[in-house]
JSON list of C-alpha atoms in Angstrom, two decimals:
[
{"chain": "N", "resi": 63, "resn": "CYS", "atom": "CA", "xyz": [-16.15, -17.64, -126.70]},
{"chain": "N", "resi": 64, "resn": "LEU", "atom": "CA", "xyz": [-13.52, -18.86, -124.24]},
{"chain": "N", "resi": 65, "resn": "TRP", "atom": "CA", "xyz": [-12.00, -15.38, -123.97]},
{"chain": "N", "resi": 66, "resn": "THR", "atom": "CA", "xyz": [-15.43, -13.77, -123.46]},
{"chain": "N", "resi": 67, "resn": "LEU", "atom": "CA", "xyz": [-16.41, -16.20, -120.70]},
{"chain": "N", "resi": 68, "resn": "ALA", "atom": "CA", "xyz": [-13.07, -15.69, -118.93]},
{"chain": "N", "resi": 69, "resn": "ALA", "atom": "CA", "xyz": [-13.44, -11.89, -119.19]},
{"chain": "N", "resi": 70, "resn": "ILE", "atom": "CA", "xyz": [-16.97, -11.98, -117.71]},
{"chain": "N", "resi": 71, "resn": "LEU", "atom": "CA", "xyz": [-15.79, -14.17, -114.82]},
{"chain": "N", "resi": 72, "resn": "LYS", "atom": "CA", "xyz": [-12.86, -11.83, -114.12]},
{"chain": "N", "resi": 73, "resn": "GLU", "atom": "CA", "xyz": [-15.07, -8.76, -114.05]},
{"chain": "N", "resi": 74, "resn": "THR", "atom": "CA", "xyz": [-17.61, -10.50, -111.81]},
{"chain": "N", "resi": 75, "resn": "LEU", "atom": "CA", "xyz": [-14.90, -11.44, -109.32]},
{"chain": "N", "resi": 76, "resn": "LYS", "atom": "CA", "xyz": [-13.70, -7.82, -109.25]},
{"chain": "N", "resi": 77, "resn": "ASP", "atom": "CA", "xyz": [-17.17, -6.34, -108.65]},
{"chain": "N", "resi": 78, "resn": "ALA", "atom": "CA", "xyz": [-17.75, -5.91, -104.93]},
{"chain": "N", "resi": 79, "resn": "LEU", "atom": "CA", "xyz": [-21.23, -4.43, -105.45]},
{"chain": "N", "resi": 80, "resn": "VAL", "atom": "CA", "xyz": [-22.91, -7.57, -106.82]},
{"chain": "N", "resi": 81, "resn": "PRO", "atom": "CA", "xyz": [-23.74, -10.87, -105.04]},
{"chain": "N", "resi": 82, "resn": "ARG", "atom": "CA", "xyz": [-20.84, -12.67, -106.68]},
{"chain": "N", "resi": 83, "resn": "ALA", "atom": "CA", "xyz": [-21.71, -16.19, -105.53]},
{"chain": "N", "resi": 84, "resn": "GLY", "atom": "CA", "xyz": [-25.20, -15.95, -107.02]},
{"chain": "N", "resi": 85, "resn": "VAL", "atom": "CA", "xyz": [-24.04, -14.42, -110.29]},
{"chain": "N", "resi": 86, "resn": "LEU", "atom": "CA", "xyz": [-21.26, -16.97, -110.76]},
{"chain": "N", "resi": 87, "resn": "LYS", "atom": "CA", "xyz": [-23.55, -19.88, -109.99]},
{"chain": "N", "resi": 88, "resn": "LYS", "atom": "CA", "xyz": [-26.16, -18.64, -112.46]},
{"chain": "N", "resi": 89, "resn": "LEU", "atom": "CA", "xyz": [-23.45, -18.25, -115.11]},
{"chain": "N", "resi": 90, "resn": "LEU", "atom": "CA", "xyz": [-21.48, -21.46, -114.51]},
{"chain": "N", "resi": 91, "resn": "ALA", "atom": "CA", "xyz": [-24.10, -24.03, -113.47]},
{"chain": "N", "resi": 92, "resn": "PRO", "atom": "CA", "xyz": [-25.63, -24.40, -116.99]},
{"chain": "N", "resi": 93, "resn": "LEU", "atom": "CA", "xyz": [-22.10, -24.66, -118.44]},
{"chain": "N", "resi": 94, "resn": "ASP", "atom": "CA", "xyz": [-20.79, -27.13, -115.86]},
{"chain": "N", "resi": 95, "resn": "ALA", "atom": "CA", "xyz": [-21.01, -30.29, -117.99]},
{"chain": "N", "resi": 96, "resn": "VAL", "atom": "CA", "xyz": [-20.03, -28.37, -121.15]},
{"chain": "N", "resi": 97, "resn": "LEU", "atom": "CA", "xyz": [-16.80, -27.07, -119.61]},
{"chain": "N", "resi": 98, "resn": "GLU", "atom": "CA", "xyz": [-15.87, -30.55, -118.35]},
{"chain": "N", "resi": 99, "resn": "GLY", "atom": "CA", "xyz": [-16.47, -31.86, -121.86]},
{"chain": "N", "resi": 100, "resn": "PHE", "atom": "CA", "xyz": [-14.21, -29.11, -123.23]},
{"chain": "N", "resi": 101, "resn": "TYR", "atom": "CA", "xyz": [-11.52, -30.09, -120.73]},
{"chain": "N", "resi": 102, "resn": "ASN", "atom": "CA", "xyz": [-11.66, -33.75, -121.78]},
{"chain": "N", "resi": 103, "resn": "ALA", "atom": "CA", "xyz": [-11.79, -32.96, -125.51]},
{"chain": "N", "resi": 104, "resn": "ILE", "atom": "CA", "xyz": [-9.16, -30.20, -125.67]},
{"chain": "N", "resi": 105, "resn": "LEU", "atom": "CA", "xyz": [-6.62, -31.76, -123.33]},
{"chain": "N", "resi": 106, "resn": "LEU", "atom": "CA", "xyz": [-7.10, -35.46, -124.10]},
{"chain": "N", "resi": 107, "resn": "HIS", "atom": "CA", "xyz": [-9.44, -36.88, -126.74]},
{"chain": "N", "resi": 108, "resn": "HIS", "atom": "CA", "xyz": [-8.79, -34.40, -129.56]},
{"chain": "N", "resi": 109, "resn": "PHE", "atom": "CA", "xyz": [-5.31, -33.33, -128.55]},
{"chain": "N", "resi": 110, "resn": "ASP", "atom": "CA", "xyz": [-2.70, -33.63, -131.29]},
{"chain": "N", "resi": 111, "resn": "SER", "atom": "CA", "xyz": [0.73, -32.14, -130.59]},
{"chain": "N", "resi": 112, "resn": "HIS", "atom": "CA", "xyz": [1.29, -31.64, -134.34]},
{"chain": "N", "resi": 113, "resn": "HIS", "atom": "CA", "xyz": [-1.20, -28.75, -134.22]},
{"chain": "N", "resi": 114, "resn": "TYR", "atom": "CA", "xyz": [0.93, -26.94, -131.64]},
{"chain": "N", "resi": 115, "resn": "THR", "atom": "CA", "xyz": [4.32, -26.87, -133.33]},
{"chain": "N", "resi": 116, "resn": "SER", "atom": "CA", "xyz": [4.24, -23.07, -133.60]},
{"chain": "N", "resi": 117, "resn": "PRO", "atom": "CA", "xyz": [3.65, -20.76, -130.60]},
{"chain": "N", "resi": 118, "resn": "TYR", "atom": "CA", "xyz": [1.75, -18.46, -133.02]},
{"chain": "N", "resi": 119, "resn": "SER", "atom": "CA", "xyz": [-0.72, -20.98, -134.49]},
{"chain": "N", "resi": 120, "resn": "GLU", "atom": "CA", "xyz": [-4.49, -20.73, -134.05]},
{"chain": "N", "resi": 121, "resn": "ALA", "atom": "CA", "xyz": [-4.51, -24.02, -132.14]},
{"chain": "N", "resi": 122, "resn": "THR", "atom": "CA", "xyz": [-1.91, -22.68, -129.71]},
{"chain": "N", "resi": 123, "resn": "ASN", "atom": "CA", "xyz": [-3.89, -19.47, -129.18]},
{"chain": "N", "resi": 124, "resn": "ASN", "atom": "CA", "xyz": [-7.05, -21.49, -128.51]},
{"chain": "N", "resi": 125, "resn": "LEU", "atom": "CA", "xyz": [-5.25, -23.66, -125.97]},
{"chain": "N", "resi": 126, "resn": "ILE", "atom": "CA", "xyz": [-3.82, -20.59, -124.24]},
{"chain": "N", "resi": 127, "resn": "SER", "atom": "CA", "xyz": [-7.34, -19.11, -124.06]},
{"chain": "N", "resi": 128, "resn": "PHE", "atom": "CA", "xyz": [-8.59, -22.32, -122.46]},
{"chain": "N", "resi": 129, "resn": "ILE", "atom": "CA", "xyz": [-5.75, -22.28, -119.91]},
{"chain": "N", "resi": 130, "resn": "ASP", "atom": "CA", "xyz": [-6.69, -18.66, -119.08]},
{"chain": "N", "resi": 131, "resn": "LEU", "atom": "CA", "xyz": [-10.26, -19.82, -118.50]},
{"chain": "N", "resi": 132, "resn": "LEU", "atom": "CA", "xyz": [-9.07, -22.63, -116.20]},
{"chain": "N", "resi": 133, "resn": "GLU", "atom": "CA", "xyz": [-7.10, -20.05, -114.23]},
{"chain": "N", "resi": 134, "resn": "VAL", "atom": "CA", "xyz": [-10.19, -17.88, -113.76]},
{"chain": "N", "resi": 135, "resn": "LEU", "atom": "CA", "xyz": [-12.27, -20.91, -112.74]},
{"chain": "N", "resi": 136, "resn": "LEU", "atom": "CA", "xyz": [-9.64, -21.69, -110.10]},
{"chain": "N", "resi": 137, "resn": "ALA", "atom": "CA", "xyz": [-9.76, -18.08, -108.88]},
{"chain": "N", "resi": 138, "resn": "SER", "atom": "CA", "xyz": [-13.55, -18.25, -108.68]},
{"chain": "N", "resi": 139, "resn": "ARG", "atom": "CA", "xyz": [-13.29, -21.30, -106.46]},
{"chain": "N", "resi": 140, "resn": "ILE", "atom": "CA", "xyz": [-10.75, -19.63, -104.19]},
{"chain": "N", "resi": 141, "resn": "GLU", "atom": "CA", "xyz": [-13.01, -16.60, -103.80]},
{"chain": "N", "resi": 142, "resn": "LEU", "atom": "CA", "xyz": [-16.35, -18.43, -103.70]},
{"chain": "N", "resi": 143, "resn": "GLU", "atom": "CA", "xyz": [-16.73, -22.07, -102.74]},
{"chain": "N", "resi": 144, "resn": "LEU", "atom": "CA", "xyz": [-19.45, -23.16, -105.17]},
{"chain": "N", "resi": 145, "resn": "SER", "atom": "CA", "xyz": [-18.23, -26.76, -105.61]},
{"chain": "N", "resi": 146, "resn": "LEU", "atom": "CA", "xyz": [-19.16, -26.95, -109.26]},
{"chain": "N", "resi": 147, "resn": "ARG", "atom": "CA", "xyz": [-17.55, -29.70, -111.28]},
{"chain": "N", "resi": 148, "resn": "CYS", "atom": "CA", "xyz": [-15.92, -27.23, -113.69]},
{"chain": "N", "resi": 149, "resn": "GLN", "atom": "CA", "xyz": [-14.11, -25.65, -110.72]},
{"chain": "N", "resi": 150, "resn": "ARG", "atom": "CA", "xyz": [-12.85, -29.06, -109.53]},
{"chain": "N", "resi": 151, "resn": "ILE", "atom": "CA", "xyz": [-11.90, -30.66, -112.84]},
{"chain": "N", "resi": 152, "resn": "LEU", "atom": "CA", "xyz": [-8.35, -29.27, -112.87]},
{"chain": "N", "resi": 153, "resn": "PHE", "atom": "CA", "xyz": [-7.66, -31.08, -109.59]},
{"chain": "N", "resi": 154, "resn": "LEU", "atom": "CA", "xyz": [-9.50, -34.32, -110.36]},
{"chain": "N", "resi": 155, "resn": "LYS", "atom": "CA", "xyz": [-8.06, -34.76, -113.87]},
{"chain": "N", "resi": 156, "resn": "VAL", "atom": "CA", "xyz": [-4.69, -33.05, -113.45]},
{"chain": "N", "resi": 157, "resn": "SER", "atom": "CA", "xyz": [-3.03, -35.99, -115.22]},
{"chain": "N", "resi": 158, "resn": "TYR", "atom": "CA", "xyz": [-4.14, -34.46, -118.56]},
{"chain": "N", "resi": 159, "resn": "VAL", "atom": "CA", "xyz": [-2.18, -31.31, -117.71]},
{"chain": "N", "resi": 160, "resn": "LEU", "atom": "CA", "xyz": [0.85, -33.28, -116.53]},
{"chain": "N", "resi": 161, "resn": "ASN", "atom": "CA", "xyz": [0.89, -35.21, -119.82]},
{"chain": "N", "resi": 162, "resn": "LEU", "atom": "CA", "xyz": [0.69, -31.98, -121.82]},
{"chain": "N", "resi": 163, "resn": "ILE", "atom": "CA", "xyz": [3.61, -30.47, -119.92]},
{"chain": "N", "resi": 164, "resn": "SER", "atom": "CA", "xyz": [5.85, -33.39, -120.92]},
{"chain": "N", "resi": 165, "resn": "SER", "atom": "CA", "xyz": [4.62, -33.42, -124.53]},
{"chain": "N", "resi": 166, "resn": "SER", "atom": "CA", "xyz": [6.13, -31.56, -127.51]},
{"chain": "N", "resi": 167, "resn": "ILE", "atom": "CA", "xyz": [3.93, -28.45, -127.23]},
{"chain": "N", "resi": 168, "resn": "PRO", "atom": "CA", "xyz": [5.61, -24.99, -127.32]},
{"chain": "N", "resi": 169, "resn": "TYR", "atom": "CA", "xyz": [7.46, -23.89, -124.19]},
{"chain": "N", "resi": 170, "resn": "VAL", "atom": "CA", "xyz": [5.11, -20.92, -123.63]},
{"chain": "N", "resi": 171, "resn": "ILE", "atom": "CA", "xyz": [2.21, -23.34, -123.04]},
{"chain": "N", "resi": 172, "resn": "LYS", "atom": "CA", "xyz": [4.27, -25.61, -120.78]},
{"chain": "N", "resi": 173, "resn": "LYS", "atom": "CA", "xyz": [5.20, -22.60, -118.65]},
{"chain": "N", "resi": 174, "resn": "LYS", "atom": "CA", "xyz": [1.58, -21.42, -118.37]},
{"chain": "N", "resi": 175, "resn": "LEU", "atom": "CA", "xyz": [0.48, -24.89, -117.27]},
{"chain": "N", "resi": 176, "resn": "ILE", "atom": "CA", "xyz": [3.29, -25.20, -114.70]},
{"chain": "N", "resi": 177, "resn": "LEU", "atom": "CA", "xyz": [2.40, -21.79, -113.22]},
{"chain": "N", "resi": 178, "resn": "LEU", "atom": "CA", "xyz": [-1.26, -22.88, -113.14]},
{"chain": "N", "resi": 179, "resn": "LEU", "atom": "CA", "xyz": [-0.26, -25.99, -111.16]},
{"chain": "N", "resi": 180, "resn": "ARG", "atom": "CA", "xyz": [1.61, -23.74, -108.74]},
{"chain": "N", "resi": 181, "resn": "LYS", "atom": "CA", "xyz": [-1.62, -21.80, -108.13]},
{"chain": "N", "resi": 182, "resn": "CYS", "atom": "CA", "xyz": [-3.41, -25.09, -107.49]},
{"chain": "N", "resi": 183, "resn": "VAL", "atom": "CA", "xyz": [-0.99, -26.23, -104.78]},
{"chain": "N", "resi": 184, "resn": "LEU", "atom": "CA", "xyz": [-1.04, -22.78, -103.16]},
{"chain": "N", "resi": 185, "resn": "TYR", "atom": "CA", "xyz": [-4.85, -23.00, -103.02]},
{"chain": "N", "resi": 186, "resn": "LYS", "atom": "CA", "xyz": [-4.74, -24.79, -99.65]},
{"chain": "N", "resi": 187, "resn": "SER", "atom": "CA", "xyz": [-2.43, -22.18, -98.10]},
{"chain": "N", "resi": 188, "resn": "ARG", "atom": "CA", "xyz": [-4.73, -19.33, -99.15]},
{"chain": "N", "resi": 189, "resn": "GLU", "atom": "CA", "xyz": [-7.81, -21.07, -97.79]},
{"chain": "N", "resi": 190, "resn": "ASP", "atom": "CA", "xyz": [-6.12, -21.94, -94.50]},
{"chain": "N", "resi": 191, "resn": "ALA", "atom": "CA", "xyz": [-5.02, -18.34, -94.08]},
{"chain": "N", "resi": 192, "resn": "LYS", "atom": "CA", "xyz": [-8.50, -17.06, -94.90]},
{"chain": "N", "resi": 193, "resn": "SER", "atom": "CA", "xyz": [-10.62, -19.32, -92.71]},
{"chain": "N", "resi": 194, "resn": "GLY", "atom": "CA", "xyz": [-8.50, -21.33, -90.31]},
{"chain": "N", "resi": 195, "resn": "SER", "atom": "CA", "xyz": [-8.90, -24.83, -91.71]},
{"chain": "N", "resi": 196, "resn": "LEU", "atom": "CA", "xyz": [-11.41, -24.95, -94.52]},
{"chain": "N", "resi": 197, "resn": "PHE", "atom": "CA", "xyz": [-10.60, -28.61, -95.21]},
{"chain": "N", "resi": 198, "resn": "SER", "atom": "CA", "xyz": [-12.76, -29.80, -92.31]},
{"chain": "N", "resi": 199, "resn": "GLN", "atom": "CA", "xyz": [-15.68, -27.73, -93.66]},
{"chain": "N", "resi": 200, "resn": "THR", "atom": "CA", "xyz": [-15.36, -28.75, -97.32]},
{"chain": "N", "resi": 201, "resn": "PRO", "atom": "CA", "xyz": [-14.46, -32.42, -97.82]},
{"chain": "N", "resi": 202, "resn": "SER", "atom": "CA", "xyz": [-14.38, -31.91, -101.60]},
{"chain": "N", "resi": 203, "resn": "LEU", "atom": "CA", "xyz": [-11.40, -29.58, -101.19]},
{"chain": "N", "resi": 204, "resn": "CYS", "atom": "CA", "xyz": [-9.39, -32.21, -99.32]},
{"chain": "N", "resi": 205, "resn": "GLU", "atom": "CA", "xyz": [-10.41, -34.83, -101.88]},
{"chain": "N", "resi": 206, "resn": "ASP", "atom": "CA", "xyz": [-9.31, -32.59, -104.75]},
{"chain": "N", "resi": 207, "resn": "MET", "atom": "CA", "xyz": [-5.94, -31.73, -103.21]},
{"chain": "N", "resi": 208, "resn": "LEU", "atom": "CA", "xyz": [-5.29, -35.40, -102.49]},
{"chain": "N", "resi": 209, "resn": "ALA", "atom": "CA", "xyz": [-6.13, -36.34, -106.09]},
{"chain": "N", "resi": 210, "resn": "LEU", "atom": "CA", "xyz": [-3.76, -33.66, -107.39]},
{"chain": "N", "resi": 211, "resn": "SER", "atom": "CA", "xyz": [-0.99, -34.66, -104.97]},
{"chain": "N", "resi": 212, "resn": "ASN", "atom": "CA", "xyz": [-1.29, -38.36, -105.85]},
{"chain": "N", "resi": 213, "resn": "ALA", "atom": "CA", "xyz": [-1.12, -37.63, -109.59]},
{"chain": "N", "resi": 214, "resn": "VAL", "atom": "CA", "xyz": [1.90, -35.32, -109.25]},
{"chain": "N", "resi": 215, "resn": "LEU", "atom": "CA", "xyz": [3.83, -37.73, -107.03]},
{"chain": "N", "resi": 216, "resn": "GLN", "atom": "CA", "xyz": [3.02, -40.65, -109.32]},
{"chain": "N", "resi": 217, "resn": "VAL", "atom": "CA", "xyz": [4.59, -39.00, -112.38]},
{"chain": "N", "resi": 218, "resn": "VAL", "atom": "CA", "xyz": [7.49, -37.53, -110.39]},
{"chain": "N", "resi": 219, "resn": "ASN", "atom": "CA", "xyz": [8.29, -41.04, -109.17]},
{"chain": "N", "resi": 220, "resn": "LEU", "atom": "CA", "xyz": [8.82, -41.99, -112.82]},
{"chain": "N", "resi": 221, "resn": "THR", "atom": "CA", "xyz": [10.82, -39.89, -115.30]},
{"chain": "N", "resi": 222, "resn": "TRP", "atom": "CA", "xyz": [8.40, -36.96, -115.71]},
{"chain": "N", "resi": 223, "resn": "LEU", "atom": "CA", "xyz": [10.72, -34.28, -114.32]},
{"chain": "N", "resi": 224, "resn": "ASN", "atom": "CA", "xyz": [13.51, -35.29, -116.69]},
{"chain": "N", "resi": 225, "resn": "GLN", "atom": "CA", "xyz": [11.23, -34.46, -119.64]},
{"chain": "N", "resi": 226, "resn": "ILE", "atom": "CA", "xyz": [10.44, -30.91, -118.50]},
{"chain": "N", "resi": 227, "resn": "PRO", "atom": "CA", "xyz": [12.40, -28.14, -120.26]},
{"chain": "N", "resi": 228, "resn": "LEU", "atom": "CA", "xyz": [13.50, -25.21, -118.12]},
{"chain": "N", "resi": 229, "resn": "SER", "atom": "CA", "xyz": [13.70, -22.79, -121.03]},
{"chain": "N", "resi": 230, "resn": "GLY", "atom": "CA", "xyz": [12.85, -22.48, -124.70]},
{"chain": "N", "resi": 231, "resn": "LYS", "atom": "CA", "xyz": [16.36, -23.83, -125.32]},
{"chain": "N", "resi": 232, "resn": "SER", "atom": "CA", "xyz": [17.86, -27.23, -124.54]},
{"chain": "N", "resi": 233, "resn": "SER", "atom": "CA", "xyz": [18.01, -27.02, -120.75]},
{"chain": "N", "resi": 234, "resn": "TYR", "atom": "CA", "xyz": [16.18, -29.69, -118.76]},
{"chain": "N", "resi": 235, "resn": "PHE", "atom": "CA", "xyz": [15.22, -30.28, -115.13]},
{"chain": "N", "resi": 236, "resn": "GLY", "atom": "CA", "xyz": [18.13, -31.94, -113.34]},
{"chain": "N", "resi": 237, "resn": "SER", "atom": "CA", "xyz": [20.57, -31.28, -116.20]},
{"chain": "N", "resi": 238, "resn": "SER", "atom": "CA", "xyz": [24.05, -30.07, -115.30]},
{"chain": "N", "resi": 239, "resn": "GLU", "atom": "CA", "xyz": [24.82, -29.01, -118.86]},
{"chain": "N", "resi": 240, "resn": "ALA", "atom": "CA", "xyz": [24.84, -25.30, -119.65]},
{"chain": "N", "resi": 241, "resn": "VAL", "atom": "CA", "xyz": [23.15, -24.04, -122.78]},
{"chain": "N", "resi": 242, "resn": "ARG", "atom": "CA", "xyz": [25.76, -23.29, -125.44]},
{"chain": "N", "resi": 243, "resn": "GLY", "atom": "CA", "xyz": [26.75, -19.63, -125.36]},
{"chain": "N", "resi": 244, "resn": "ASP", "atom": "CA", "xyz": [25.21, -19.07, -121.91]},
{"chain": "N", "resi": 245, "resn": "ASP", "atom": "CA", "xyz": [26.60, -19.38, -118.42]},
{"chain": "N", "resi": 246, "resn": "SER", "atom": "CA", "xyz": [25.22, -22.10, -116.15]},
{"chain": "N", "resi": 247, "resn": "GLN", "atom": "CA", "xyz": [22.92, -19.67, -114.36]},
{"chain": "N", "resi": 248, "resn": "GLY", "atom": "CA", "xyz": [21.46, -18.04, -117.45]},
{"chain": "N", "resi": 249, "resn": "GLY", "atom": "CA", "xyz": [20.38, -21.22, -119.23]},
{"chain": "N", "resi": 250, "resn": "SER", "atom": "CA", "xyz": [17.38, -22.07, -117.06]},
{"chain": "N", "resi": 251, "resn": "ASP", "atom": "CA", "xyz": [14.06, -20.35, -116.45]},
{"chain": "N", "resi": 252, "resn": "GLN", "atom": "CA", "xyz": [14.25, -19.79, -112.70]},
{"chain": "N", "resi": 253, "resn": "THR", "atom": "CA", "xyz": [10.51, -19.04, -112.44]},
{"chain": "N", "resi": 254, "resn": "VAL", "atom": "CA", "xyz": [9.64, -22.46, -113.88]},
{"chain": "N", "resi": 255, "resn": "LEU", "atom": "CA", "xyz": [12.31, -24.16, -111.76]},
{"chain": "N", "resi": 256, "resn": "ARG", "atom": "CA", "xyz": [10.88, -22.63, -108.57]},
{"chain": "N", "resi": 257, "resn": "ALA", "atom": "CA", "xyz": [7.29, -23.39, -109.60]},
{"chain": "N", "resi": 258, "resn": "LEU", "atom": "CA", "xyz": [8.06, -27.05, -110.37]},
{"chain": "N", "resi": 259, "resn": "SER", "atom": "CA", "xyz": [9.92, -27.47, -107.10]},
{"chain": "N", "resi": 260, "resn": "LEU", "atom": "CA", "xyz": [7.06, -25.91, -105.16]},
{"chain": "N", "resi": 261, "resn": "VAL", "atom": "CA", "xyz": [4.47, -28.16, -106.86]},
{"chain": "N", "resi": 262, "resn": "VAL", "atom": "CA", "xyz": [6.44, -31.28, -105.90]},
{"chain": "N", "resi": 263, "resn": "LEU", "atom": "CA", "xyz": [7.10, -30.13, -102.33]},
{"chain": "N", "resi": 264, "resn": "LYS", "atom": "CA", "xyz": [3.49, -29.09, -101.68]},
{"chain": "N", "resi": 265, "resn": "ALA", "atom": "CA", "xyz": [2.17, -32.35, -103.14]},
{"chain": "N", "resi": 266, "resn": "LEU", "atom": "CA", "xyz": [4.54, -34.29, -100.89]},
{"chain": "N", "resi": 267, "resn": "GLU", "atom": "CA", "xyz": [3.60, -32.20, -97.85]},
{"chain": "N", "resi": 268, "resn": "PHE", "atom": "CA", "xyz": [-0.14, -32.69, -98.37]},
{"chain": "N", "resi": 269, "resn": "LYS", "atom": "CA", "xyz": [0.26, -36.42, -99.03]},
{"chain": "N", "resi": 270, "resn": "ILE", "atom": "CA", "xyz": [2.29, -36.91, -95.85]},
{"chain": "N", "resi": 271, "resn": "HIS", "atom": "CA", "xyz": [-0.22, -34.98, -93.73]},
{"chain": "N", "resi": 272, "resn": "ASN", "atom": "CA", "xyz": [-3.10, -37.05, -95.12]},
{"chain": "N", "resi": 273, "resn": "SER", "atom": "CA", "xyz": [-1.50, -40.51, -95.12]},
{"chain": "N", "resi": 274, "resn": "ALA", "atom": "CA", "xyz": [-3.02, -43.06, -92.81]},
{"chain": "N", "resi": 275, "resn": "THR", "atom": "CA", "xyz": [-0.01, -45.32, -92.27]},
{"chain": "N", "resi": 276, "resn": "GLU", "atom": "CA", "xyz": [3.71, -44.88, -91.70]},
{"chain": "N", "resi": 277, "resn": "ALA", "atom": "CA", "xyz": [4.41, -47.18, -94.64]},
{"chain": "N", "resi": 278, "resn": "GLU", "atom": "CA", "xyz": [2.40, -44.90, -96.95]},
{"chain": "N", "resi": 279, "resn": "ILE", "atom": "CA", "xyz": [4.35, -41.87, -95.74]},
{"chain": "N", "resi": 280, "resn": "LYS", "atom": "CA", "xyz": [7.67, -43.62, -96.47]}
]
């Protein structure tokens, strides 16, 4: 079901001949509360890392399908500002994703979630390029980016980054140790390293630009 819904959304976004905003709203509006419930259940209430020990398990495949759906929902918001809750949930409750990334789930899922976060922080840049400054027109967008930035900076201020692996092997963010048998450059996943760095920098940039006081900026 998740795969089918994601496939329909992808095809709708590709189709230039249909009124995409209307079609997406008709499709997503009845599912709005359901998809938020899925988000809460899959990523928080019913999440058990023991079910995700293998990258080939059914639970892992289901979670990957859900992440794919979240990615398409993000793309639908970038293309068409519908302001449905299911399009905003990734920003407003990003802490669930941050917790998953630092949990014991397979590396393939961690990487997908980190790359999804990268797309979230690049959301503002794409909108600014497309329409000047969309933030003044859509307050919900500014609210969402601020919620995401606050959550990211809060965990980064703790020990979150130290728990993030940079490969399927024993190489961690900030570690100076090379993986056994590899050189120091080959041990880390450079894509994940760049994505994590960009997420932190963009969160910091947005927070600074939207802080009211000098003390808050510091």
